[in-house]
XYZ file of C-alpha atoms in Angstrom:
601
model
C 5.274 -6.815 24.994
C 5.172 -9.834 23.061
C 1.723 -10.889 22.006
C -0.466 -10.373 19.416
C -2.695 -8.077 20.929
C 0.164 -5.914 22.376
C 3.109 -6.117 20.236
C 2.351 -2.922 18.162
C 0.709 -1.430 20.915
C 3.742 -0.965 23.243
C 6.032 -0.118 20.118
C 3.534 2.868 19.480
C 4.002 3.439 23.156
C 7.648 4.093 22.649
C 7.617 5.753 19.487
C 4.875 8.173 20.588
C 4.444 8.872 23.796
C 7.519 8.123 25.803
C 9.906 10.827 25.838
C 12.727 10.198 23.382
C 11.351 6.681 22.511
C 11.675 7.410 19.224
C 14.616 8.313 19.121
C 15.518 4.699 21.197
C 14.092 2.857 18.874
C 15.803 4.576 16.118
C 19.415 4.061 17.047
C 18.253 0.098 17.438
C 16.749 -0.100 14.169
C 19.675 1.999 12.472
C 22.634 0.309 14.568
C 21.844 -2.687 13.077
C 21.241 -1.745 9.446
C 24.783 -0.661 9.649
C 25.837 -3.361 12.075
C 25.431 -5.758 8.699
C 26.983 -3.556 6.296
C 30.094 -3.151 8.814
C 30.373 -6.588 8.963
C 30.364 -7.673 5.185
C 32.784 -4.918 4.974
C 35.050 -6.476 7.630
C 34.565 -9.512 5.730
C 35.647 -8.223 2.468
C 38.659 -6.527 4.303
C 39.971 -9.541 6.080
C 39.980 -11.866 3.096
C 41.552 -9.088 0.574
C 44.486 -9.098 3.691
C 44.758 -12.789 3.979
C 44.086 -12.533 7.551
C 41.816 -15.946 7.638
C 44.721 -18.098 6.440
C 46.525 -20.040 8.643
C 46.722 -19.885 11.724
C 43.966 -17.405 11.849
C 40.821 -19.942 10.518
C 39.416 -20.885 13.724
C 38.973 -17.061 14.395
C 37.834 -16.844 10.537
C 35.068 -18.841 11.321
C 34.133 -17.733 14.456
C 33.754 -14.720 12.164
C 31.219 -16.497 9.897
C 29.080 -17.980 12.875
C 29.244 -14.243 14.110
C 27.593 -12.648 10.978
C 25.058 -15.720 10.548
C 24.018 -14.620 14.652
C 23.570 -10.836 13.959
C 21.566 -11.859 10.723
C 19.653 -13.953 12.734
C 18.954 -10.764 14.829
C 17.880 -8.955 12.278
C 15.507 -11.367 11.324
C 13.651 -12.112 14.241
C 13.678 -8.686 15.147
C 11.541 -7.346 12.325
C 8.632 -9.095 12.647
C 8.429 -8.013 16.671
C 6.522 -4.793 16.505
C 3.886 -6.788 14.593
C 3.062 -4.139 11.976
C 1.762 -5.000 8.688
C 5.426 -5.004 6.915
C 6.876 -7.337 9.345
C 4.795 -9.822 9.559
C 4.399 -10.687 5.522
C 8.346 -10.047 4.848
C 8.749 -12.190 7.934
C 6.511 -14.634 6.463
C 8.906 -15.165 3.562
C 11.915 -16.266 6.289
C 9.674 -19.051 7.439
C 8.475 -20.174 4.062
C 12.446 -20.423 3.075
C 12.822 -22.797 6.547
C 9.939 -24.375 5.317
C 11.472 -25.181 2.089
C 14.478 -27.107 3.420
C 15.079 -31.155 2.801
C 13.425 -33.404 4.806
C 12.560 -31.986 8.238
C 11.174 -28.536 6.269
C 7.374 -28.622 7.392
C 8.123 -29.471 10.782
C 11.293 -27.255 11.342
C 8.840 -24.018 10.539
C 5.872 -25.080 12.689
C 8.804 -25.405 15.409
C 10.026 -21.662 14.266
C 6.309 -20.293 13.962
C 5.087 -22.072 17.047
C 2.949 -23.489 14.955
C 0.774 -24.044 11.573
C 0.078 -20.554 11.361
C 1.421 -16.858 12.304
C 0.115 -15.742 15.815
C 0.746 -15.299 19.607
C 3.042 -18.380 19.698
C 5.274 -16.983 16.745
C 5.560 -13.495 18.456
C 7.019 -15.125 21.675
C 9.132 -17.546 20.005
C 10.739 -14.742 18.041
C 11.172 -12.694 20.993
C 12.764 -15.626 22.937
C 15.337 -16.134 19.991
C 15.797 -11.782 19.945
C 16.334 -11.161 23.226
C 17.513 -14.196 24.806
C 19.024 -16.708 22.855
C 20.610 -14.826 20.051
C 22.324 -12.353 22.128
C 23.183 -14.972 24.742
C 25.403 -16.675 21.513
C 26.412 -13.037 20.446
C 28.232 -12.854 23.420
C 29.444 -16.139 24.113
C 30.926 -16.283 20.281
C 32.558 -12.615 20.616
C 33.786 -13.954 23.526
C 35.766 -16.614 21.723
C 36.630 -14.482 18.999
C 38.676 -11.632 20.357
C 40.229 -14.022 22.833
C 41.319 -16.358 19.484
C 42.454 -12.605 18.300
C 44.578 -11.729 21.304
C 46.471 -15.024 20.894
C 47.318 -14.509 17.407
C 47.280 -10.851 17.381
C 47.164 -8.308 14.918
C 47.287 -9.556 11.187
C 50.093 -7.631 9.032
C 49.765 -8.170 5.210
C 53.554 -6.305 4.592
C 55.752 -7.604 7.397
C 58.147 -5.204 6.323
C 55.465 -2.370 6.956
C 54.511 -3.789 10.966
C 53.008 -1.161 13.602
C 56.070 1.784 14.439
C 53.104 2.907 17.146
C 51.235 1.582 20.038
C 47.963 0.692 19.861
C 47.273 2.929 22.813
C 46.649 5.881 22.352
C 46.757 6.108 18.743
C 45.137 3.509 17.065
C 42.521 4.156 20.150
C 41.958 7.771 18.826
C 41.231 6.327 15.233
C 39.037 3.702 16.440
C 37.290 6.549 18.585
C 36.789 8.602 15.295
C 35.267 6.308 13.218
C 32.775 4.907 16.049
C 32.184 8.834 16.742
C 31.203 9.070 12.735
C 29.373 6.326 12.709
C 26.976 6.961 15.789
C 26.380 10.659 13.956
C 25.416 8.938 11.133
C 22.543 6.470 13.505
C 21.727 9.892 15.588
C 20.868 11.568 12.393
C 18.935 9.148 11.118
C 17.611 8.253 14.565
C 16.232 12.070 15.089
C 15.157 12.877 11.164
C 14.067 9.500 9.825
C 13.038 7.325 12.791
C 12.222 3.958 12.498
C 9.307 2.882 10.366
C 6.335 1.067 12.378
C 3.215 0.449 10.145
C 0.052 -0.365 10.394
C -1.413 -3.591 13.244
C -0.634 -6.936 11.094
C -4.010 -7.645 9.957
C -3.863 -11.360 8.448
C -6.897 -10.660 6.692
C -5.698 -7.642 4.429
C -3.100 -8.871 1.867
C -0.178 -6.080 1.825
C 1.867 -6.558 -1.692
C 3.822 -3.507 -0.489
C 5.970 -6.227 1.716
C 9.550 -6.566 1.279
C 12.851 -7.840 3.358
C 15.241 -5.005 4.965
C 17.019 -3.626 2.040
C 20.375 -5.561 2.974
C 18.340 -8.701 1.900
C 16.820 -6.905 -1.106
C 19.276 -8.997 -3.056
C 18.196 -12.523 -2.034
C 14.416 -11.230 -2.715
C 15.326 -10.007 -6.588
C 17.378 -12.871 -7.156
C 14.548 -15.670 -5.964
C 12.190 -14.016 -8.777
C 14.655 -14.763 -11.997
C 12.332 -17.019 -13.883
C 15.131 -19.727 -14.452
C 15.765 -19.491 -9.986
C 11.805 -20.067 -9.503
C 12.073 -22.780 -12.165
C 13.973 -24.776 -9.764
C 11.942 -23.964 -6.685
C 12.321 -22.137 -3.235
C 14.889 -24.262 -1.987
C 17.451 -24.138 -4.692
C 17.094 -20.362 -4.728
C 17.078 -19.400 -0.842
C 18.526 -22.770 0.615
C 21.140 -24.544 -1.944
C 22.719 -21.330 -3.625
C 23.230 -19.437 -0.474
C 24.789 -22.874 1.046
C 27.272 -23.581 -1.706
C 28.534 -19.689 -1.500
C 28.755 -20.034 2.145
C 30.684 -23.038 1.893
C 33.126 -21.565 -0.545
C 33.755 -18.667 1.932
C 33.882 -21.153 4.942
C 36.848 -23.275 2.824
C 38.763 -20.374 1.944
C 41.569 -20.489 4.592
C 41.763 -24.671 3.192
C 41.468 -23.297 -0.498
C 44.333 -20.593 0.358
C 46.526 -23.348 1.185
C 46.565 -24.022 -3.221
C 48.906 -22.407 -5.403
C 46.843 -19.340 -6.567
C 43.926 -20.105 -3.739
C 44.148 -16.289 -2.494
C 43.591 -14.718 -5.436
C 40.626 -16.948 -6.071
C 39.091 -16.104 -2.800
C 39.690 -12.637 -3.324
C 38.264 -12.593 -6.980
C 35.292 -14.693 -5.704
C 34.620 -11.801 -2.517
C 34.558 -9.150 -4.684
C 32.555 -11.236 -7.550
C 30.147 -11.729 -5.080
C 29.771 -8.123 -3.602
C 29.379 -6.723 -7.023
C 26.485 -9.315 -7.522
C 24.545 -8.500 -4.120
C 25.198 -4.350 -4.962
C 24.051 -4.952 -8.574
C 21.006 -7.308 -7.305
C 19.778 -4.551 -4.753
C 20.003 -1.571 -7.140
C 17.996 -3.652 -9.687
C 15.349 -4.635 -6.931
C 14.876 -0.699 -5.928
C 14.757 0.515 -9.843
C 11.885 -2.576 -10.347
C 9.827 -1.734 -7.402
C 10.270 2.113 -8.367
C 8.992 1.404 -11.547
C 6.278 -0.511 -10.535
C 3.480 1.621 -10.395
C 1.252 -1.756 -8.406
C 4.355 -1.688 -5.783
C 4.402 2.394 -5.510
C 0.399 2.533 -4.937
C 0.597 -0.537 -2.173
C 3.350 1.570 -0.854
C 1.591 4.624 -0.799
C -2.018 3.114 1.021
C 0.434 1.251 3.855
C 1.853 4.591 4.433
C -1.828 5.866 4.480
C -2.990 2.997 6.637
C 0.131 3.356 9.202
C -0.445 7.434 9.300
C -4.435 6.961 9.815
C -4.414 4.617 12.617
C -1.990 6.665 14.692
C -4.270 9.524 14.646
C -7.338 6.950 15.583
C -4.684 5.982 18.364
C -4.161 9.532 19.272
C -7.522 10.656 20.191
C -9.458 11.067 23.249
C -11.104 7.599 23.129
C -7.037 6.118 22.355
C -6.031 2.081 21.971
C -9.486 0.052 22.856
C -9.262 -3.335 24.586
C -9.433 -5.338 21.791
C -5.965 -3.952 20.365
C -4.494 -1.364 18.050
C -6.035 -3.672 14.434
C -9.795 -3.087 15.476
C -8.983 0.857 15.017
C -8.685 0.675 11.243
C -11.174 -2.369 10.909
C -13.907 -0.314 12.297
C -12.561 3.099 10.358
C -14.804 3.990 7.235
C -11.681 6.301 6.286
C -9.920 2.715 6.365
C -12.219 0.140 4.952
C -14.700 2.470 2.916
C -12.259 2.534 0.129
C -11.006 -1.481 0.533
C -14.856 -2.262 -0.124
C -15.621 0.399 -2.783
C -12.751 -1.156 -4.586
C -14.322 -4.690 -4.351
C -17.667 -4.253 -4.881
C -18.244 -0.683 -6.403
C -14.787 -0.195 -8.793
C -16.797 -2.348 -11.329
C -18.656 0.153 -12.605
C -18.292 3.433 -10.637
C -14.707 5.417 -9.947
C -13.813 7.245 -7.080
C -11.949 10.232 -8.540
C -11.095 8.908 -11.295
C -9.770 5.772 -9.504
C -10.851 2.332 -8.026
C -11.100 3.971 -4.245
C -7.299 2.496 -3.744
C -5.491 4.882 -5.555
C -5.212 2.600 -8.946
C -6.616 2.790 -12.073
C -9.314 -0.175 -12.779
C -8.075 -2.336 -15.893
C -9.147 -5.191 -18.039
C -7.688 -7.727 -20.831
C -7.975 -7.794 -23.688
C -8.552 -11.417 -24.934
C -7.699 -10.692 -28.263
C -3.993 -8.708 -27.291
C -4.218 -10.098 -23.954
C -2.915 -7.091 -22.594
C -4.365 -4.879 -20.337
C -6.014 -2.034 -21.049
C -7.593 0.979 -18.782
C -11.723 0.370 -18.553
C -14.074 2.650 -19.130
C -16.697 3.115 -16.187
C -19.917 2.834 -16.404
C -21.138 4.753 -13.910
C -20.611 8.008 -11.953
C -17.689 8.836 -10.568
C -18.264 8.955 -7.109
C -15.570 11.255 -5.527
C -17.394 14.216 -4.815
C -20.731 12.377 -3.686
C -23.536 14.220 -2.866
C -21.200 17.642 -2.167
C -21.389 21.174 -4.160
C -19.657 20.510 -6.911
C -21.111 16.953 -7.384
C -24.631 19.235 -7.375
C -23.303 21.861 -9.581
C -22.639 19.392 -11.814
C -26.340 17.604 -11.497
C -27.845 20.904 -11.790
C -26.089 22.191 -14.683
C -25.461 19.154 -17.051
C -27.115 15.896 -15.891
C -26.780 14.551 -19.278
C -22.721 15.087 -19.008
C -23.084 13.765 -15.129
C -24.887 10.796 -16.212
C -22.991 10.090 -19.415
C -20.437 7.022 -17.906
C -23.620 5.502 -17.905
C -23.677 5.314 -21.557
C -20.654 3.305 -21.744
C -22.779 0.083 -20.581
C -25.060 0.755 -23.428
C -27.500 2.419 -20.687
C -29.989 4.849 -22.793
C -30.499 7.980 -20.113
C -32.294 9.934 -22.156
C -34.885 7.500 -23.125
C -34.959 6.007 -19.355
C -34.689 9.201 -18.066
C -37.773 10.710 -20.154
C -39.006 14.230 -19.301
C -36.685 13.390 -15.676
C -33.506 15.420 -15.347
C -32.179 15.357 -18.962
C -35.332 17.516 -19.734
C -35.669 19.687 -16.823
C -31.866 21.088 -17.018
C -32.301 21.428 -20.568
C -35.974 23.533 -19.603
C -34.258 25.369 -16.731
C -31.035 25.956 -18.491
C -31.504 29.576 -19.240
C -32.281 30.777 -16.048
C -29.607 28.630 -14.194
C -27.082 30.285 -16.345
C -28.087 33.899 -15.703
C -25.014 35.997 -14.018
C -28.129 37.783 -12.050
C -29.334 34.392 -10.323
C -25.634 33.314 -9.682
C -25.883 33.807 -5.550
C -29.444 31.888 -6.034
C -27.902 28.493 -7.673
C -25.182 28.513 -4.867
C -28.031 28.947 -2.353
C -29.682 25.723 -4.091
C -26.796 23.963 -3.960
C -25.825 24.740 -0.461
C -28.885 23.703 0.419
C -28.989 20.331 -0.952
C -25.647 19.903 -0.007
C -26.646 20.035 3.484
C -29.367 17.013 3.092
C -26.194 14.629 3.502
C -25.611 15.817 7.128
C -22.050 15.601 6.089
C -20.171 16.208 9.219
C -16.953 17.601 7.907
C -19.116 20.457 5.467
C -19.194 24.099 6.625
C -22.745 25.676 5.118
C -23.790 29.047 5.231
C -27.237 29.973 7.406
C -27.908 32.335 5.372
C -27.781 30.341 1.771
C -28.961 27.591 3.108
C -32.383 29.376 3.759
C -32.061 31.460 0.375
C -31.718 27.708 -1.087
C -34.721 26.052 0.653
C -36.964 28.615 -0.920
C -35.685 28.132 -4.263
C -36.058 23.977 -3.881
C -39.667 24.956 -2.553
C -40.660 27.623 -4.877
C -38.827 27.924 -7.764
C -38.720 31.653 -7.641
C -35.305 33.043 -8.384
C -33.938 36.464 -8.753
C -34.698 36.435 -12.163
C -36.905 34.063 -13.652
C -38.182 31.204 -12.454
C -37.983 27.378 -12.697
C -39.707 24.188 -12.186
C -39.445 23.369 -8.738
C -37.585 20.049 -7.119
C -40.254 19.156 -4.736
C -42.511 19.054 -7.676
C -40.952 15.693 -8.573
C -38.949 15.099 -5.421
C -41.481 15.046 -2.604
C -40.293 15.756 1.240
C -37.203 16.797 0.461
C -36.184 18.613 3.847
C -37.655 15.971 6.363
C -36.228 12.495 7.679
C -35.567 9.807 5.173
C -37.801 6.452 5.906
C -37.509 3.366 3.640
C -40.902 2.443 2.561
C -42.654 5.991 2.114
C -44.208 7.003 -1.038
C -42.667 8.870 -3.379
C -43.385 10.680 -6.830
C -41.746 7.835 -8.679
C -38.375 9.413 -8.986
C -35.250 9.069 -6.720
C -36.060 10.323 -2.890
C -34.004 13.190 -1.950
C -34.828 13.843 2.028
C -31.810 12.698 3.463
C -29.753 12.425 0.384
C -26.471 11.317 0.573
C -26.337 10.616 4.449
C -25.501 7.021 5.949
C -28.877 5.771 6.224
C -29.954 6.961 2.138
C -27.018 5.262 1.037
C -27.625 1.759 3.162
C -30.929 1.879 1.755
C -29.930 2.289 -1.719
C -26.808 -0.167 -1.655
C -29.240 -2.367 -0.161
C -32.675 -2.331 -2.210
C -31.604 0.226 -5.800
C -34.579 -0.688 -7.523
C -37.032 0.399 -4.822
C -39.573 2.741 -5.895
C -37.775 5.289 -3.877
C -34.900 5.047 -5.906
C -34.644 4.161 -9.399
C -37.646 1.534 -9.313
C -37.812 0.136 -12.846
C -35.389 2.453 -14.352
C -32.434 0.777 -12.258
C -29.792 -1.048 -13.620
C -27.498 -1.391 -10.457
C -27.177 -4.340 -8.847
C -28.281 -4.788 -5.228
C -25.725 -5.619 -2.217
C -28.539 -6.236 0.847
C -27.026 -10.316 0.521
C -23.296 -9.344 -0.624
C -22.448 -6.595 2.304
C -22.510 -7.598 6.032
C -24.088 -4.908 8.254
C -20.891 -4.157 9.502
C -19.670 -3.815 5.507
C -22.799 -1.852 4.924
C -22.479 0.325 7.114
C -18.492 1.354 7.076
C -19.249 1.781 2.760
C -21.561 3.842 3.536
C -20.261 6.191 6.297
C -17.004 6.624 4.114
C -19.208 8.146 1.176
C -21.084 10.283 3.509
C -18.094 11.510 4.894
C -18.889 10.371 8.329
C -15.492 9.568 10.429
C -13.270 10.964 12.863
C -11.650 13.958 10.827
C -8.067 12.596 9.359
C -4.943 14.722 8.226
C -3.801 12.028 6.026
C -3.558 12.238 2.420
C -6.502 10.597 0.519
C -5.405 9.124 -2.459
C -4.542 11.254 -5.396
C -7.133 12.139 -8.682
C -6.495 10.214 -11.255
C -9.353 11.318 -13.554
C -6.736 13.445 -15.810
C -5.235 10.188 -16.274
C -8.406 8.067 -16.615
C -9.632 10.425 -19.233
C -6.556 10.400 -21.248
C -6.746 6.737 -21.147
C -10.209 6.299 -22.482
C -9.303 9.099 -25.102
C -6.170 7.132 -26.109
C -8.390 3.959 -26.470
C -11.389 5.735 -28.241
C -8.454 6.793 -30.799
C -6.820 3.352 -31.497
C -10.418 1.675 -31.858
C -11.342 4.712 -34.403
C -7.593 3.943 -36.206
C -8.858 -0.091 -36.547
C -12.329 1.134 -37.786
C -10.699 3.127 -40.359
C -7.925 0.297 -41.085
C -10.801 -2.148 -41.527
C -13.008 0.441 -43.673
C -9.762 1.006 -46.505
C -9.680 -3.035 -46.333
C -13.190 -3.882 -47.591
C -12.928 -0.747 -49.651
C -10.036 -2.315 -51.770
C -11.319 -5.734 -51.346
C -14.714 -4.156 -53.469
C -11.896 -2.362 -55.818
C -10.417 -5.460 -56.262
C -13.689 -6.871 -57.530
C -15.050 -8.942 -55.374
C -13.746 -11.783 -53.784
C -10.503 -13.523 -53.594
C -9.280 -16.190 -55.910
C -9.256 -19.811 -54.222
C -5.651 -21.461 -54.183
């Protein structure tokens, strides 16, 4: 259905739910992947045979307005399921019609339907797919194979003409080959499928964009630095119209002494340059670790919002793109990465699956960043407890990194009370009592995706209380932590340190992006910057459900750790800086050797 709102929709509709849709869609998406390597094939074949010279160039270029129609296809075709890869590689097609002399500007509005991608573009497209394109297809085959009856068969070696007739035998062969190559679309049909992505969204960028892979070779050779020099045009407009010209004159240039061979040289010149150009677009972009991680969160993206699609409450009114807008699984990371990666790191990572880097002005090279905050990727869950329980100081120590004094800000707060409590936390015989604690204030998230234990969690909330464990005893959390246990309530005194009731659910963490330095919180102590003017409600509150854990339950792969690679980072760059310390330390030492200071010239 072409429009904007249910493009993607009835493509999901096909691929999912009708029976064999996928494997429909498939066999069109395949057939004409191979459709355009057939035909350059062909083309290479009848120019190595001479079969466009004379009298054989009309059909020759019947030929080339043939290819230029099925590329057209191809084109148009991509952007119709309106997923996220579609629409920004189709974007670069229009930008090249945009780029040509004179009637440029207008000739894309025209394409595009106008100034902008939208419901206009979609139809247009589907107009020139399914009605216009194939009504040419047709008409120009038409011509073709009636221009290739009159002339017949082309025969390089007269002397080695056809001994058989073209029925049956050359019928069988042809029946072969079309047999291999619709095993070859049926296997990928059935064990690849075609790719749909996530809803285009024109207000997510998606770098993981690029053209079908038989125009990977136009893409890699626009971004030579001495092709951009010259501009759009000359790159995607002027070089791909001289070639085409070339190939169009061949049957005239084959009419000069030696014209063949220089056709023939030229084809294969050219082939080796589009193969060569598409493996060295693949090695880049598999290289590219940017490219691999964009690749890796559409894949997420596309995986996530066919489960959202998939449930109970399926597609809503409003279209397939307000699934993942109004998905904290979606947008929790997209805004952690914005507004949180500056100082905190979400398993070791900016929430988006990439390391967080800087620049050096000095070097002016990048370099990995330290954070200077928490790493927030086990938020408020057991382990992120274990770890508060057992060694704040170590828990807290990213801190540091701003210049941020814990200890002295802390005072006799955490630093001191694990360092008091230590002793009896570490006994083997009160082992089943800290897992009780920490179950317990596990649960004061309300986390609905965490499976506690009754039985802890009641062992734990007398520990909190009391302080009694198995052996020994320490100072108890509700001594400085009042209320822990009942509703959370911006505004409600407190002890003067951080508010536990509540901690870690949505509404603790909107009231804590929101106002940080309340007394509640960190109150003068605080150092983090407050979001209640940066974050829309509807921001706000997606940031914060995401950390809480609160959203339909997804299969999908989260994004990997990358705090083994963080840390070796920061160790890497703690060593180099100690190297230049040491460096600069032997220079002033043999600068005092030397006797003081240097001669003037």
């Amino acid at each position: 259905s072409p429009s904007a709102q249910t493009a993607w929709e009835s493509v999901y509709y096909i691929q999912n739910e009708m029976h064999y849709g996928s494997v429909v869609r498939g066999i069109h998406h395949y057939s004409s992947a191979i459709m355009v390597v057939l035909l350059a094939i062909h083309l290479i074949q009848v120019i190595i045979d001479g079969a466009y010279k004379a009298p054989r160039e009309i059909n020759f270029w019947l030929g080339l307005i043939l290819m230029q129609i099925v590329l057209a296809l191809s084109l148009t075709g991509y952007l119709l399921p309106w997923d996220q890869k579609g629409y920004y590689a189709t974007q670069v097609t229009t930008k090249i019609v945009g780029a040509s002399p004179v009637v440029g500007p207008q000739l894309q509005e025209l394409v595009q339907g106008g100034p902008k991608y939208g419901h206009h573009t979609l139809t247009r497209f589907f107009a020139m797919h399914a009605g216009v394109l194939p009504g040419l297809l047709v008409a120009f085959l038409g011509l073709h194979i009636y221009v290739f009856r009159r002339h017949g068969i082309h025969v390089p070696d007269e002397d080695r003409g056809p001994t058989q007739r073209f029925w049956p035998d050359q019928i069988l062969k042809d029946a072969v080959a079309c047999l291999g190559v619709l095993a070859v679309i049926l296997m990928c049909a059935i064990f690849k499928g075609a790719e749909l992505s996530a809803p285009a969204d024109p207000s997510e960028a998606y770098s993981a964009a690029r053209p079908e892979w038989y125009f990977l070779f136009l893409f890699r050779f626009l971004r030579f630095e001495a092709v951009e020099h010259f501009g759009l045009a000359f790159g995607a407009i002027y070089v791909p119209g001289i070639i085409m010209g070339v190939i169009a004159l061949m049957p005239i240039i084959a009419m000069i002494k030696g014209g063949h061979r220089f056709n023939v040289l030229f084809m294969w010149t050219l082939a080796i340059c589009v193969i060569g150009l598409t493996g060295l677009a693949v090695i880049e972009d598999s290289r590219d670790s940017d490219h691999q991680a964009a690749i890796a969160e559409a894949e997420r993206d596309a995986h996530r919002v066919k489960e959202l699609a998939g449930l109970p409450d399926m597609i809503p009114v409003e279209g397939a793109g307000s699934l993942l807008k109004n998905d904290p699984f979606t947008q929790g990371p997209r805004l952690f990465a914005k507004h949180c990666s500056s100082c905190h790191r979400y398993n070791g990572h900016n929430g988006r699956g990439r390391l967080v880097t800087d620049m050096d002005p000095a070097t002016e090279k990048s370099f990995v960043s330290s954070p200077t905050a928490s790493d927030l990727g086990n938020f408020a869950t057991r382990d992120w407890w274990r770890s508060v329980l057992s060694d704040f100081e170590n828990h807290m120590k990213p801190a540091t990194n701003s210049g941020y004094d814990l200890e002295a800000s802390a005072g006799d707060g955490m630093v001191m009370w694990c360092s008091d409590n230590a002793e009896v936390l570490k006994d083997p015989q009160n082992k089943d009592d800290v897992d009780a604690m920490i179950e317990y204030l596990a649960s004061l998230s309300g986390n609905p995706q965490l499976e506690l234990d009754g039985d802890k969690l009641a062992r734990g909330e007398e520990i909190i209380s009391g302080g009694e464990l198995t052996s020994g005893s320490i100072s108890s959390c509700t001594d400085c932590h009042a209320g822990i246990g009942s509703d959370f309530e911006l505004g409600a005194e407190n002890g003067g340190y951080p508010e536990l009731n509540q901690y870690g659910s949505v509404a603790w963490l909107k009231a804590f992006i929101q106002h940080p330095e309340s007394e509640q919180f960190y109150g003068e102590r605080n150092v983090m910057v407050s979001y209640a003017e940066k974050l829309s409600e509807h921001e706000l509150d997606m940031l914060a459900r995401w950390l809480a854990g609160d959203y339909a339950e997804s299969h999908v792969h989260d994004y990997p750790s990358k705090l083994d690679e963080l840390d070796a980072a920061i160790k890497s760059s703690s060593n180099a800086d100690g190297a230049s310390e040491n460096d600069a330390s032997g220079d002033e030492a043999d600068g005092d050797e030397s006797g003081g200071e240097a001669p003037e010239e």
